Amino acid sequence: MEDVTDASFRVLCREQGADMVYTEFIPSDGLIRDAEKAIAKMRTSDEEAPIGIQIYGHIPESMVEAARMADRAAEIAGGHGADVIDINFGCPVSKIAGRGAGSGMMRDPDKMVAITKAVVEAVGKPVTVKTRLGWDDNSKIIVGLAERLQDVGIQALTIHGRTRCQMYKGEADWTLIGEVKNNPRMHIPIIGNGDITDGKKAAEAFNRYGVDGIMVGRATFGHPWIFREIKYYLEHGEEMPPMSTADRVALAKRHLALSLKHKGEKRGIYEMRRHLSCYFKGLPDFKETRMKMVTTLDPDELYGILDYICANYD
C-alpha cells in the first residue's frame, strides 16, 4: 500500500466508513536517520483518527527506536500522532522480505517475537502486528506464532490469508485465520485480511470464521466507498445501490483536492493516478477519457475531465 494510503486517501476512507486506518509502512532505519520522507509519513490529522502508524524493519535496535519515535509522532512530525503502533511483518515484496523485514521475518519467528516484545516494552501506546500464514506452504506457522505474539503483549493481530511465497496470487486461505480466532488460548482481537472485495465476503469472514474485524487493502484502490458498501450489506443483507457516476466524480474531486493540499500540484496529481484509473471502472467506451485523465499534470484540465465524465457518462 506504499504511496496509496497517504493522508488524503485515509481521510477519504474514514469519511466513507472505515473504522480505523493505517499509515503507509515506514522503514525503521529511515526514521532513526531522520529521513524527511519517513518523518513526513508519521504526520497524521484528527480527521483520520483513530489511526495506526505502521513501521517495519529487521534490526531490533532500529525497530525499538523507530517505535519510540512513532510513540512521539505528534511531537516529532506534528498532527494527531498515533493511536496504535503497528508492526508490519506481512509485506511480501522482494526488496523488503528478501532482507528479512516484512514477511521475511516468517523465516525467523524467534526474532519476530523478540522484536515485538522489545517494541511493546519500549512504548506506551498499544502495539499491534500484521503478518501472514507463514513463509510457504510447508511452514504455515501462524497458529502457534499468534500465541507467542499475544504472550509478549500485542493488543491485536491482523492475519493475511496467504504465505509470503504466494505474494497476492491465488485465493486467500481463511481456514487458519479461523483456527487462530477459535483457539481457546487467544483473547486478543483477530483481524482477517485477504480478498475482502465486497459486503458478501465480509459477512462470510465474520459469520464463518468468527473474526473480530476485517482489513481491506487492495480493494480500496479507487474505491474508498467500499466501506459503506460493506456496512450496508452487513446491516441489510443485500448490496448497496451502486454509486452514480456523478457521486463518483464528486468523490474523485474531493480526493484530488485533498491530494493537492497534502502533496502539492505535481506529486498530488501523479500519486492520484492509480486511484483515478479505478474510480470509473465499468463505464463504456472510456479508454480514451481514462488515458487523458491519467496523463495530465494540469489540475484545471483534470477537473475539466472529471466534469466531462459527469456530464457524459451518467
C-alpha positions as protocol buffer text, in pm:
chain_id: "A"
residue {
  index: 1
  type: MET
  ca { x: 0 y: 0 z: 0 }
}
residue {
  index: 2
  type: GLU
  ca { x: 305 y: 223 z: -44 }
}
residue {
  index: 3
  type: ASP
  ca { x: 201 y: 562 z: -189 }
}
residue {
  index: 4
  type: VAL
  ca { x: -164 y: 456 z: -162 }
}
residue {
  index: 5
  type: THR
  ca { x: -273 y: 504 z: 198 }
}
residue {
  index: 6
  type: ASP
  ca { x: -146 y: 858 z: 219 }
}
residue {
  index: 7
  type: ALA
  ca { x: -315 y: 1127 z: 427 }
}
residue {
  index: 8
  type: SER
  ca { x: -562 y: 1230 z: 158 }
}
residue {
  index: 9
  type: PHE
  ca { x: -682 y: 875 z: 99 }
}
residue {
  index: 10
  type: ARG
  ca { x: -701 y: 797 z: 469 }
}
residue {
  index: 11
  type: VAL
  ca { x: -927 y: 1095 z: 531 }
}
residue {
  index: 12
  type: LEU
  ca { x: -1149 y: 987 z: 244 }
}
residue {
  index: 13
  type: CYS
  ca { x: -1170 y: 628 z: 371 }
}
residue {
  index: 14
  type: ARG
  ca { x: -1269 y: 749 z: 718 }
}
residue {
  index: 15
  type: GLU
  ca { x: -1538 y: 970 z: 563 }
}
residue {
  index: 16
  type: GLN
  ca { x: -1661 y: 667 z: 369 }
}
residue {
  index: 17
  type: GLY
  ca { x: -1699 y: 446 z: 675 }
}
residue {
  index: 18
  type: ALA
  ca { x: -1361 y: 293 z: 761 }
}
residue {
  index: 19
  type: ASP
  ca { x: -1346 y: 247 z: 1138 }
}
residue {
  index: 20
  type: MET
  ca { x: -968 y: 274 z: 1151 }
}
residue {
  index: 21
  type: VAL
  ca { x: -686 y: 349 z: 909 }
}
residue {
  index: 22
  type: TYR
  ca { x: -310 y: 298 z: 899 }
}
residue {
  index: 23
  type: THR
  ca { x: -25 y: 500 z: 757 }
}
residue {
  index: 24
  type: GLU
  ca { x: 187 y: 371 z: 473 }
}
residue {
  index: 25
  type: PHE
  ca { x: 450 y: 147 z: 625 }
}
residue {
  index: 26
  type: ILE
  ca { x: 755 y: 340 z: 739 }
}
residue {
  index: 27
  type: PRO
  ca { x: 1110 y: 198 z: 737 }
}
residue {
  index: 28
  type: SER
  ca { x: 1261 y: 194 z: 1083 }
}
residue {
  index: 29
  type: ASP
  ca { x: 1606 y: 280 z: 952 }
}
residue {
  index: 30
  type: GLY
  ca { x: 1462 y: 582 z: 769 }
}
residue {
  index: 31
  type: LEU
  ca { x: 1302 y: 710 z: 1087 }
}
residue {
  index: 32
  type: ILE
  ca { x: 1611 y: 681 z: 1301 }
}
residue {
  index: 33
  type: ARG
  ca { x: 1816 y: 861 z: 1034 }
}
residue {
  index: 34
  type: ASP
  ca { x: 1556 y: 1141 z: 1043 }
}
residue {
  index: 35
  type: ALA
  ca { x: 1489 y: 1090 z: 672 }
}
residue {
  index: 36
  type: GLU
  ca { x: 1244 y: 1359 z: 562 }
}
residue {
  index: 37
  type: LYS
  ca { x: 1012 y: 1122 z: 375 }
}
residue {
  index: 38
  type: ALA
  ca { x: 991 y: 879 z: 667 }
}
residue {
  index: 39
  type: ILE
  ca { x: 918 y: 1156 z: 917 }
}
residue {
  index: 40
  type: ALA
  ca { x: 652 y: 1301 z: 687 }
}
residue {
  index: 41
  type: LYS
  ca { x: 471 y: 967 z: 676 }
}
residue {
  index: 42
  type: MET
  ca { x: 416 y: 992 z: 1053 }
}
residue {
  index: 43
  type: ARG
  ca { x: 224 y: 1317 z: 1018 }
}
residue {
  index: 44
  type: THR
  ca { x: -145 y: 1246 z: 1078 }
}
residue {
  index: 45
  type: SER
  ca { x: -456 y: 1453 z: 1149 }
}
residue {
  index: 46
  type: ASP
  ca { x: -756 y: 1439 z: 1378 }
}
residue {
  index: 47
  type: GLU
  ca { x: -971 y: 1370 z: 1070 }
}
residue {
  index: 48
  type: GLU
  ca { x: -801 y: 1034 z: 1032 }
}
residue {
  index: 49
  type: ALA
  ca { x: -821 y: 915 z: 1392 }
}
residue {
  index: 50
  type: PRO
  ca { x: -815 y: 650 z: 1517 }
}
residue {
  index: 51
  type: ILE
  ca { x: -501 y: 575 z: 1322 }
}
residue {
  index: 52
  type: GLY
  ca { x: -211 y: 335 z: 1347 }
}
residue {
  index: 53
  type: ILE
  ca { x: 142 y: 428 z: 1250 }
}
residue {
  index: 54
  type: GLN
  ca { x: 296 y: 127 z: 1082 }
}
residue {
  index: 55
  type: ILE
  ca { x: 667 y: 51 z: 1093 }
}
residue {
  index: 56
  type: TYR
  ca { x: 885 y: -226 z: 950 }
}
residue {
  index: 57
  type: GLY
  ca { x: 1241 y: -345 z: 972 }
}
residue {
  index: 58
  type: HIS
  ca { x: 1459 y: -637 z: 1077 }
}
residue {
  index: 59
  type: ILE
  ca { x: 1714 y: -483 z: 1315 }
}
residue {
  index: 60
  type: PRO
  ca { x: 1584 y: -498 z: 1674 }
}
residue {
  index: 61
  type: GLU
  ca { x: 1753 y: -178 z: 1795 }
}
residue {
  index: 62
  type: SER
  ca { x: 1627 y: 19 z: 1496 }
}
residue {
  index: 63
  type: MET
  ca { x: 1273 y: -112 z: 1540 }
}
residue {
  index: 64
  type: VAL
  ca { x: 1270 y: -14 z: 1906 }
}
residue {
  index: 65
  type: GLU
  ca { x: 1396 y: 337 z: 1836 }
}
residue {
  index: 66
  type: ALA
  ca { x: 1153 y: 378 z: 1545 }
}
residue {
  index: 67
  type: ALA
  ca { x: 866 y: 265 z: 1767 }
}
residue {
  index: 68
  type: ARG
  ca { x: 966 y: 522 z: 2028 }
}
residue {
  index: 69
  type: MET
  ca { x: 960 y: 789 z: 1758 }
}
residue {
  index: 70
  type: ALA
  ca { x: 617 y: 670 z: 1640 }
}
residue {
  index: 71
  type: ASP
  ca { x: 501 y: 690 z: 2001 }
}
residue {
  index: 72
  type: ARG
  ca { x: 602 y: 1059 z: 1992 }
}
residue {
  index: 73
  type: ALA
  ca { x: 482 y: 1123 z: 1636 }
}
residue {
  index: 74
  type: ALA
  ca { x: 267 y: 1423 z: 1728 }
}
residue {
  index: 75
  type: GLU
  ca { x: 571 y: 1592 z: 1880 }
}
residue {
  index: 76
  type: ILE
  ca { x: 816 y: 1492 z: 1605 }
}
residue {
  index: 77
  type: ALA
  ca { x: 603 y: 1520 z: 1290 }
}
residue {
  index: 78
  type: GLY
  ca { x: 308 y: 1726 z: 1408 }
}
residue {
  index: 79
  type: GLY
  ca { x: -60 y: 1648 z: 1385 }
}
residue {
  index: 80
  type: HIS
  ca { x: -262 y: 1388 z: 1571 }
}
residue {
  index: 81
  type: GLY
  ca { x: 8 y: 1128 z: 1622 }
}
residue {
  index: 82
  type: ALA
  ca { x: -53 y: 755 z: 1665 }
}
residue {
  index: 83
  type: ASP
  ca { x: -335 y: 581 z: 1847 }
}
residue {
  index: 84
  type: VAL
  ca { x: -171 y: 245 z: 1777 }
}
residue {
  index: 85
  type: ILE
  ca { x: 177 y: 137 z: 1671 }
}
residue {
  index: 86
  type: ASP
  ca { x: 155 y: -142 z: 1413 }
}
residue {
  index: 87
  type: ILE
  ca { x: 443 y: -368 z: 1315 }
}
residue {
  index: 88
  type: ASN
  ca { x: 435 y: -486 z: 954 }
}
residue {
  index: 89
  type: PHE
  ca { x: 550 y: -847 z: 937 }
}
residue {
  index: 90
  type: GLY
  ca { x: 338 y: -906 z: 629 }
}
residue {
  index: 91
  type: CYS
  ca { x: 478 y: -720 z: 327 }
}
residue {
  index: 92
  type: PRO
  ca { x: 585 y: -982 z: 69 }
}
residue {
  index: 93
  type: VAL
  ca { x: 775 y: -771 z: -188 }
}
residue {
  index: 94
  type: SER
  ca { x: 1127 y: -895 z: -255 }
}
residue {
  index: 95
  type: LYS
  ca { x: 1315 y: -579 z: -160 }
}
residue {
  index: 96
  type: ILE
  ca { x: 1154 y: -593 z: 186 }
}
residue {
  index: 97
  type: ALA
  ca { x: 1113 y: -964 z: 259 }
}
residue {
  index: 98
  type: GLY
  ca { x: 1442 y: -1053 z: 91 }
}
residue {
  index: 99
  type: ARG
  ca { x: 1637 y: -871 z: 358 }
}
residue {
  index: 100
  type: GLY
  ca { x: 1439 y: -1024 z: 642 }
}
residue {
  index: 101
  type: ALA
  ca { x: 1184 y: -748 z: 704 }
}
residue {
  index: 102
  type: GLY
  ca { x: 811 y: -764 z: 643 }
}
residue {
  index: 103
  type: SER
  ca { x: 701 y: -1122 z: 581 }
}
residue {
  index: 104
  type: GLY
  ca { x: 1067 y: -1217 z: 552 }
}
residue {
  index: 105
  type: MET
  ca { x: 1051 y: -1237 z: 930 }
}
residue {
  index: 106
  type: MET
  ca { x: 837 y: -1552 z: 894 }
}
residue {
  index: 107
  type: ARG
  ca { x: 1164 y: -1741 z: 838 }
}
residue {
  index: 108
  type: ASP
  ca { x: 1286 y: -1631 z: 1182 }
}
residue {
  index: 109
  type: PRO
  ca { x: 988 y: -1641 z: 1419 }
}
residue {
  index: 110
  type: ASP
  ca { x: 1209 y: -1622 z: 1728 }
}
residue {
  index: 111
  type: LYS
  ca { x: 1348 y: -1289 z: 1609 }
}
residue {
  index: 112
  type: MET
  ca { x: 999 y: -1170 z: 1516 }
}
residue {
  index: 113
  type: VAL
  ca { x: 875 y: -1240 z: 1867 }
}
residue {
  index: 114
  type: ALA
  ca { x: 1185 y: -1082 z: 2025 }
}
residue {
  index: 115
  type: ILE
  ca { x: 1143 y: -762 z: 1821 }
}
residue {
  index: 116
  type: THR
  ca { x: 774 y: -747 z: 1908 }
}
residue {
  index: 117
  type: LYS
  ca { x: 845 y: -791 z: 2278 }
}
residue {
  index: 118
  type: ALA
  ca { x: 1109 y: -518 z: 2272 }
}
residue {
  index: 119
  type: VAL
  ca { x: 874 y: -276 z: 2094 }
}
residue {
  index: 120
  type: VAL
  ca { x: 587 y: -346 z: 2335 }
}
residue {
  index: 121
  type: GLU
  ca { x: 815 y: -278 z: 2631 }
}
residue {
  index: 122
  type: ALA
  ca { x: 956 y: 41 z: 2475 }
}
residue {
  index: 123
  type: VAL
  ca { x: 633 y: 233 z: 2408 }
}
residue {
  index: 124
  type: GLY
  ca { x: 324 y: 345 z: 2592 }
}
residue {
  index: 125
  type: LYS
  ca { x: 70 y: 305 z: 2313 }
}
residue {
  index: 126
  type: PRO
  ca { x: -94 y: -25 z: 2212 }
}
residue {
  index: 127
  type: VAL
  ca { x: 113 y: -236 z: 1974 }
}
residue {
  index: 128
  type: THR
  ca { x: -45 y: -449 z: 1701 }
}
residue {
  index: 129
  type: VAL
  ca { x: 105 y: -682 z: 1441 }
}
residue {
  index: 130
  type: LYS
  ca { x: 14 y: -765 z: 1081 }
}
residue {
  index: 131
  type: THR
  ca { x: 156 y: -1085 z: 934 }
}
residue {
  index: 132
  type: ARG
  ca { x: 88 y: -1382 z: 707 }
}
residue {
  index: 133
  type: LEU
  ca { x: 25 y: -1756 z: 743 }
}
residue {
  index: 134
  type: GLY
  ca { x: 391 y: -1845 z: 701 }
}
residue {
  index: 135
  type: TRP
  ca { x: 678 y: -1829 z: 455 }
}
residue {
  index: 136
  type: ASP
  ca { x: 550 y: -2103 z: 223 }
}
residue {
  index: 137
  type: ASP
  ca { x: 306 y: -2393 z: 215 }
}
residue {
  index: 138
  type: ASN
  ca { x: 544 y: -2608 z: 419 }
}
residue {
  index: 139
  type: SER
  ca { x: 579 y: -2356 z: 702 }
}
residue {
  index: 140
  type: LYS
  ca { x: 235 y: -2224 z: 792 }
}
residue {
  index: 141
  type: ILE
  ca { x: 325 y: -2138 z: 1150 }
}
residue {
  index: 142
  type: ILE
  ca { x: 60 y: -1877 z: 1227 }
}
residue {
  index: 143
  type: VAL
  ca { x: -142 y: -2070 z: 1488 }
}
residue {
  index: 144
  type: GLY
  ca { x: 149 y: -2116 z: 1726 }
}
residue {
  index: 145
  type: LEU
  ca { x: 307 y: -1784 z: 1632 }
}
residue {
  index: 146
  type: ALA
  ca { x: -14 y: -1598 z: 1716 }
}
residue {
  index: 147
  type: GLU
  ca { x: 1 y: -1732 z: 2072 }
}
residue {
  index: 148
  type: ARG
  ca { x: 362 y: -1623 z: 2109 }
}
residue {
  index: 149
  type: LEU
  ca { x: 291 y: -1272 z: 1979 }
}
residue {
  index: 150
  type: GLN
  ca { x: -6 y: -1240 z: 2214 }
}
residue {
  index: 151
  type: ASP
  ca { x: 206 y: -1360 z: 2505 }
}
residue {
  index: 152
  type: VAL
  ca { x: 460 y: -1077 z: 2457 }
}
residue {
  index: 153
  type: GLY
  ca { x: 188 y: -814 z: 2476 }
}
residue {
  index: 154
  type: ILE
  ca { x: 37 y: -719 z: 2142 }
}
residue {
  index: 155
  type: GLN
  ca { x: -318 y: -588 z: 2162 }
}
residue {
  index: 156
  type: ALA
  ca { x: -448 y: -719 z: 1826 }
}
residue {
  index: 157
  type: LEU
  ca { x: -328 y: -935 z: 1538 }
}
residue {
  index: 158
  type: THR
  ca { x: -409 y: -898 z: 1169 }
}
residue {
  index: 159
  type: ILE
  ca { x: -353 y: -1206 z: 954 }
}
residue {
  index: 160
  type: HIS
  ca { x: -336 y: -1206 z: 575 }
}
residue {
  index: 161
  type: GLY
  ca { x: -454 y: -1543 z: 448 }
}
residue {
  index: 162
  type: ARG
  ca { x: -158 y: -1614 z: 220 }
}
residue {
  index: 163
  type: THR
  ca { x: 203 y: -1718 z: 267 }
}
residue {
  index: 164
  type: ARG
  ca { x: 486 y: -1489 z: 164 }
}
residue {
  index: 165
  type: CYS
  ca { x: 566 y: -1710 z: -136 }
}
residue {
  index: 166
  type: GLN
  ca { x: 211 y: -1673 z: -263 }
}
residue {
  index: 167
  type: MET
  ca { x: 253 y: -1296 z: -276 }
}
residue {
  index: 168
  type: TYR
  ca { x: -100 y: -1197 z: -386 }
}
residue {
  index: 169
  type: LYS
  ca { x: -163 y: -1496 z: -611 }
}
residue {
  index: 170
  type: GLY
  ca { x: -440 y: -1749 z: -572 }
}
residue {
  index: 171
  type: GLU
  ca { x: -714 y: -1722 z: -315 }
}
residue {
  index: 172
  type: ALA
  ca { x: -657 y: -1624 z: 45 }
}
residue {
  index: 173
  type: ASP
  ca { x: -695 y: -1920 z: 284 }
}
residue {
  index: 174
  type: TRP
  ca { x: -909 y: -1814 z: 576 }
}
residue {
  index: 175
  type: THR
  ca { x: -918 y: -2154 z: 747 }
}
residue {
  index: 176
  type: LEU
  ca { x: -605 y: -2087 z: 952 }
}
residue {
  index: 177
  type: ILE
  ca { x: -728 y: -1737 z: 1037 }
}
residue {
  index: 178
  type: GLY
  ca { x: -1040 y: -1904 z: 1177 }
}
residue {
  index: 179
  type: GLU
  ca { x: -826 y: -2155 z: 1363 }
}
residue {
  index: 180
  type: VAL
  ca { x: -632 y: -1875 z: 1532 }
}
residue {
  index: 181
  type: LYS
  ca { x: -954 y: -1697 z: 1625 }
}
residue {
  index: 182
  type: ASN
  ca { x: -1111 y: -2014 z: 1768 }
}
residue {
  index: 183
  type: ASN
  ca { x: -801 y: -2115 z: 1963 }
}
residue {
  index: 184
  type: PRO
  ca { x: -918 y: -2104 z: 2328 }
}
residue {
  index: 185
  type: ARG
  ca { x: -582 y: -1960 z: 2431 }
}
residue {
  index: 186
  type: MET
  ca { x: -634 y: -1649 z: 2220 }
}
residue {
  index: 187
  type: HIS
  ca { x: -805 y: -1350 z: 2380 }
}
residue {
  index: 188
  type: ILE
  ca { x: -689 y: -1053 z: 2172 }
}
residue {
  index: 189
  type: PRO
  ca { x: -888 y: -933 z: 1867 }
}
residue {
  index: 190
  type: ILE
  ca { x: -811 y: -1122 z: 1546 }
}
residue {
  index: 191
  type: ILE
  ca { x: -849 y: -924 z: 1224 }
}
residue {
  index: 192
  type: GLY
  ca { x: -876 y: -1109 z: 894 }
}
residue {
  index: 193
  type: ASN
  ca { x: -728 y: -982 z: 569 }
}
residue {
  index: 194
  type: GLY
  ca { x: -722 y: -1105 z: 212 }
}
residue {
  index: 195
  type: ASP
  ca { x: -971 y: -1096 z: -78 }
}
residue {
  index: 196
  type: ILE
  ca { x: -1235 y: -888 z: 101 }
}
residue {
  index: 197
  type: THR
  ca { x: -1380 y: -716 z: -205 }
}
residue {
  index: 198
  type: ASP
  ca { x: -1747 y: -673 z: -115 }
}
residue {
  index: 199
  type: GLY
  ca { x: -2005 y: -699 z: 159 }
}
residue {
  index: 200
  type: LYS
  ca { x: -2083 y: -1065 z: 95 }
}
residue {
  index: 201
  type: LYS
  ca { x: -1722 y: -1170 z: 151 }
}
residue {
  index: 202
  type: ALA
  ca { x: -1704 y: -952 z: 461 }
}
residue {
  index: 203
  type: ALA
  ca { x: -2016 y: -1118 z: 603 }
}
residue {
  index: 204
  type: GLU
  ca { x: -1862 y: -1461 z: 537 }
}
residue {
  index: 205
  type: ALA
  ca { x: -1545 y: -1359 z: 721 }
}
residue {
  index: 206
  type: PHE
  ca { x: -1747 y: -1268 z: 1029 }
}
residue {
  index: 207
  type: ASN
  ca { x: -2004 y: -1548 z: 1016 }
}
residue {
  index: 208
  type: ARG
  ca { x: -1790 y: -1841 z: 904 }
}
residue {
  index: 209
  type: TYR
  ca { x: -1457 y: -1764 z: 1067 }
}
residue {
  index: 210
  type: GLY
  ca { x: -1564 y: -1554 z: 1365 }
}
residue {
  index: 211
  type: VAL
  ca { x: -1303 y: -1281 z: 1325 }
}
residue {
  index: 212
  type: ASP
  ca { x: -1335 y: -965 z: 1533 }
}
residue {
  index: 213
  type: GLY
  ca { x: -1267 y: -737 z: 1239 }
}
residue {
  index: 214
  type: ILE
  ca { x: -1161 y: -727 z: 875 }
}
residue {
  index: 215
  type: MET
  ca { x: -892 y: -528 z: 699 }
}
residue {
  index: 216
  type: VAL
  ca { x: -939 y: -414 z: 339 }
}
residue {
  index: 217
  type: GLY
  ca { x: -634 y: -330 z: 133 }
}
residue {
  index: 218
  type: ARG
  ca { x: -607 y: -356 z: -246 }
}
residue {
  index: 219
  type: ALA
  ca { x: -984 y: -348 z: -297 }
}
residue {
  index: 220
  type: THR
  ca { x: -986 y: 16 z: -182 }
}
residue {
  index: 221
  type: PHE
  ca { x: -789 y: 140 z: -485 }
}
residue {
  index: 222
  type: GLY
  ca { x: -1015 y: 398 z: -649 }
}
residue {
  index: 223
  type: HIS
  ca { x: -1299 y: 257 z: -441 }
}
residue {
  index: 224
  type: PRO
  ca { x: -1298 y: 420 z: -97 }
}
residue {
  index: 225
  type: TRP
  ca { x: -1676 y: 382 z: -68 }
}
residue {
  index: 226
  type: ILE
  ca { x: -1623 y: 4 z: -28 }
}
residue {
  index: 227
  type: PHE
  ca { x: -1650 y: 58 z: 348 }
}
residue {
  index: 228
  type: ARG
  ca { x: -2002 y: 198 z: 312 }
}
residue {
  index: 229
  type: GLU
  ca { x: -2091 y: -93 z: 83 }
}
residue {
  index: 230
  type: ILE
  ca { x: -1966 y: -347 z: 335 }
}
residue {
  index: 231
  type: LYS
  ca { x: -2150 y: -187 z: 625 }
}
residue {
  index: 232
  type: TYR
  ca { x: -2470 y: -164 z: 420 }
}
residue {
  index: 233
  type: TYR
  ca { x: -2450 y: -536 z: 338 }
}
residue {
  index: 234
  type: LEU
  ca { x: -2380 y: -632 z: 699 }
}
residue {
  index: 235
  type: GLU
  ca { x: -2682 y: -430 z: 813 }
}
residue {
  index: 236
  type: HIS
  ca { x: -2930 y: -509 z: 535 }
}
residue {
  index: 237
  type: GLY
  ca { x: -2813 y: -841 z: 390 }
}
residue {
  index: 238
  type: GLU
  ca { x: -2809 y: -703 z: 38 }
}
residue {
  index: 239
  type: GLU
  ca { x: -2583 y: -492 z: -177 }
}
residue {
  index: 240
  type: MET
  ca { x: -2594 y: -113 z: -153 }
}
residue {
  index: 241
  type: PRO
  ca { x: -2734 y: 58 z: -463 }
}
residue {
  index: 242
  type: PRO
  ca { x: -2441 y: 136 z: -694 }
}
residue {
  index: 243
  type: MET
  ca { x: -2278 y: 477 z: -678 }
}
residue {
  index: 244
  type: SER
  ca { x: -2387 y: 705 z: -960 }
}
residue {
  index: 245
  type: THR
  ca { x: -2122 y: 846 z: -1191 }
}
residue {
  index: 246
  type: ALA
  ca { x: -2196 y: 1193 z: -1053 }
}
residue {
  index: 247
  type: ASP
  ca { x: -2132 y: 1072 z: -699 }
}
residue {
  index: 248
  type: ARG
  ca { x: -1808 y: 904 z: -805 }
}
residue {
  index: 249
  type: VAL
  ca { x: -1696 y: 1224 z: -977 }
}
residue {
  index: 250
  type: ALA
  ca { x: -1773 y: 1426 z: -662 }
}
residue {
  index: 251
  type: LEU
  ca { x: -1570 y: 1180 z: -456 }
}
residue {
  index: 252
  type: ALA
  ca { x: -1281 y: 1189 z: -704 }
}
residue {
  index: 253
  type: LYS
  ca { x: -1281 y: 1569 z: -686 }
}
residue {
  index: 254
  type: ARG
  ca { x: -1276 y: 1555 z: -307 }
}
residue {
  index: 255
  type: HIS
  ca { x: -985 y: 1310 z: -322 }
}
residue {
  index: 256
  type: LEU
  ca { x: -798 y: 1526 z: -573 }
}
residue {
  index: 257
  type: ALA
  ca { x: -843 y: 1839 z: -362 }
}
residue {
  index: 258
  type: LEU
  ca { x: -705 y: 1660 z: -55 }
}
residue {
  index: 259
  type: SER
  ca { x: -412 y: 1520 z: -254 }
}
residue {
  index: 260
  type: LEU
  ca { x: -321 y: 1864 z: -391 }
}
residue {
  index: 261
  type: LYS
  ca { x: -346 y: 2009 z: -40 }
}
residue {
  index: 262
  type: HIS
  ca { x: -119 y: 1749 z: 116 }
}
residue {
  index: 263
  type: LYS
  ca { x: 134 y: 1691 z: -163 }
}
residue {
  index: 264
  type: GLY
  ca { x: 132 y: 1989 z: -394 }
}
residue {
  index: 265
  type: GLU
  ca { x: 39 y: 2005 z: -760 }
}
residue {
  index: 266
  type: LYS
  ca { x: 271 y: 1769 z: -947 }
}
residue {
  index: 267
  type: ARG
  ca { x: 311 y: 1496 z: -687 }
}
residue {
  index: 268
  type: GLY
  ca { x: -50 y: 1527 z: -575 }
}
residue {
  index: 269
  type: ILE
  ca { x: -178 y: 1455 z: -926 }
}
residue {
  index: 270
  type: TYR
  ca { x: 86 y: 1194 z: -1007 }
}
residue {
  index: 271
  type: GLU
  ca { x: 9 y: 984 z: -699 }
}
residue {
  index: 272
  type: MET
  ca { x: -366 y: 1012 z: -761 }
}
residue {
  index: 273
  type: ARG
  ca { x: -335 y: 829 z: -1093 }
}
residue {
  index: 274
  type: ARG
  ca { x: -358 y: 476 z: -957 }
}
residue {
  index: 275
  type: HIS
  ca { x: -686 y: 574 z: -790 }
}
residue {
  index: 276
  type: LEU
  ca { x: -829 y: 770 z: -1081 }
}
residue {
  index: 277
  type: SER
  ca { x: -774 y: 478 z: -1316 }
}
residue {
  index: 278
  type: CYS
  ca { x: -1006 y: 273 z: -1091 }
}
residue {
  index: 279
  type: TYR
  ca { x: -1272 y: 528 z: -994 }
}
residue {
  index: 280
  type: PHE
  ca { x: -1470 y: 479 z: -1313 }
}
residue {
  index: 281
  type: LYS
  ca { x: -1436 y: 108 z: -1385 }
}
residue {
  index: 282
  type: GLY
  ca { x: -1720 y: -26 z: -1593 }
}
residue {
  index: 283
  type: LEU
  ca { x: -1803 y: 287 z: -1787 }
}
residue {
  index: 284
  type: PRO
  ca { x: -1844 y: 209 z: -2159 }
}
residue {
  index: 285
  type: ASP
  ca { x: -1606 y: 343 z: -2422 }
}
residue {
  index: 286
  type: PHE
  ca { x: -1393 y: 502 z: -2151 }
}
residue {
  index: 287
  type: LYS
  ca { x: -1039 y: 417 z: -2267 }
}
residue {
  index: 288
  type: GLU
  ca { x: -963 y: 750 z: -2433 }
}
residue {
  index: 289
  type: THR
  ca { x: -1103 y: 952 z: -2142 }
}
residue {
  index: 290
  type: ARG
  ca { x: -909 y: 740 z: -1894 }
}
residue {
  index: 291
  type: MET
  ca { x: -585 y: 798 z: -2084 }
}
residue {
  index: 292
  type: LYS
  ca { x: -635 y: 1174 z: -2074 }
}
residue {
  index: 293
  type: MET
  ca { x: -720 y: 1159 z: -1704 }
}
residue {
  index: 294
  type: VAL
  ca { x: -407 y: 965 z: -1604 }
}
residue {
  index: 295
  type: THR
  ca { x: -157 y: 1156 z: -1821 }
}
residue {
  index: 296
  type: THR
  ca { x: -229 y: 1521 z: -1749 }
}
residue {
  index: 297
  type: LEU
  ca { x: -46 y: 1708 z: -1476 }
}
residue {
  index: 298
  type: ASP
  ca { x: -264 y: 2019 z: -1503 }
}
residue {
  index: 299
  type: PRO
  ca { x: -518 y: 2046 z: -1216 }
}
residue {
  index: 300
  type: ASP
  ca { x: -760 y: 2258 z: -1418 }
}
residue {
  index: 301
  type: GLU
  ca { x: -752 y: 2013 z: -1706 }
}
residue {
  index: 302
  type: LEU
  ca { x: -808 y: 1723 z: -1468 }
}
residue {
  index: 303
  type: TYR
  ca { x: -1105 y: 1893 z: -1305 }
}
residue {
  index: 304
  type: GLY
  ca { x: -1236 y: 1959 z: -1656 }
}
residue {
  index: 305
  type: ILE
  ca { x: -1207 y: 1590 z: -1746 }
}
residue {
  index: 306
  type: LEU
  ca { x: -1398 y: 1498 z: -1431 }
}
residue {
  index: 307
  type: ASP
  ca { x: -1672 y: 1746 z: -1525 }
}
residue {
  index: 308
  type: TYR
  ca { x: -1682 y: 1589 z: -1872 }
}
residue {
  index: 309
  type: ILE
  ca { x: -1725 y: 1242 z: -1719 }
}
residue {
  index: 310
  type: CYS
  ca { x: -2011 y: 1366 z: -1502 }
}
residue {
  index: 311
  type: ALA
  ca { x: -2188 y: 1528 z: -1799 }
}
residue {
  index: 312
  type: ASN
  ca { x: -2143 y: 1244 z: -2048 }
}
residue {
  index: 313
  type: TYR
  ca { x: -2144 y: 916 z: -1859 }
}
residue {
  index: 314
  type: ASP
  ca { x: -2425 y: 939 z: -1600 }
}
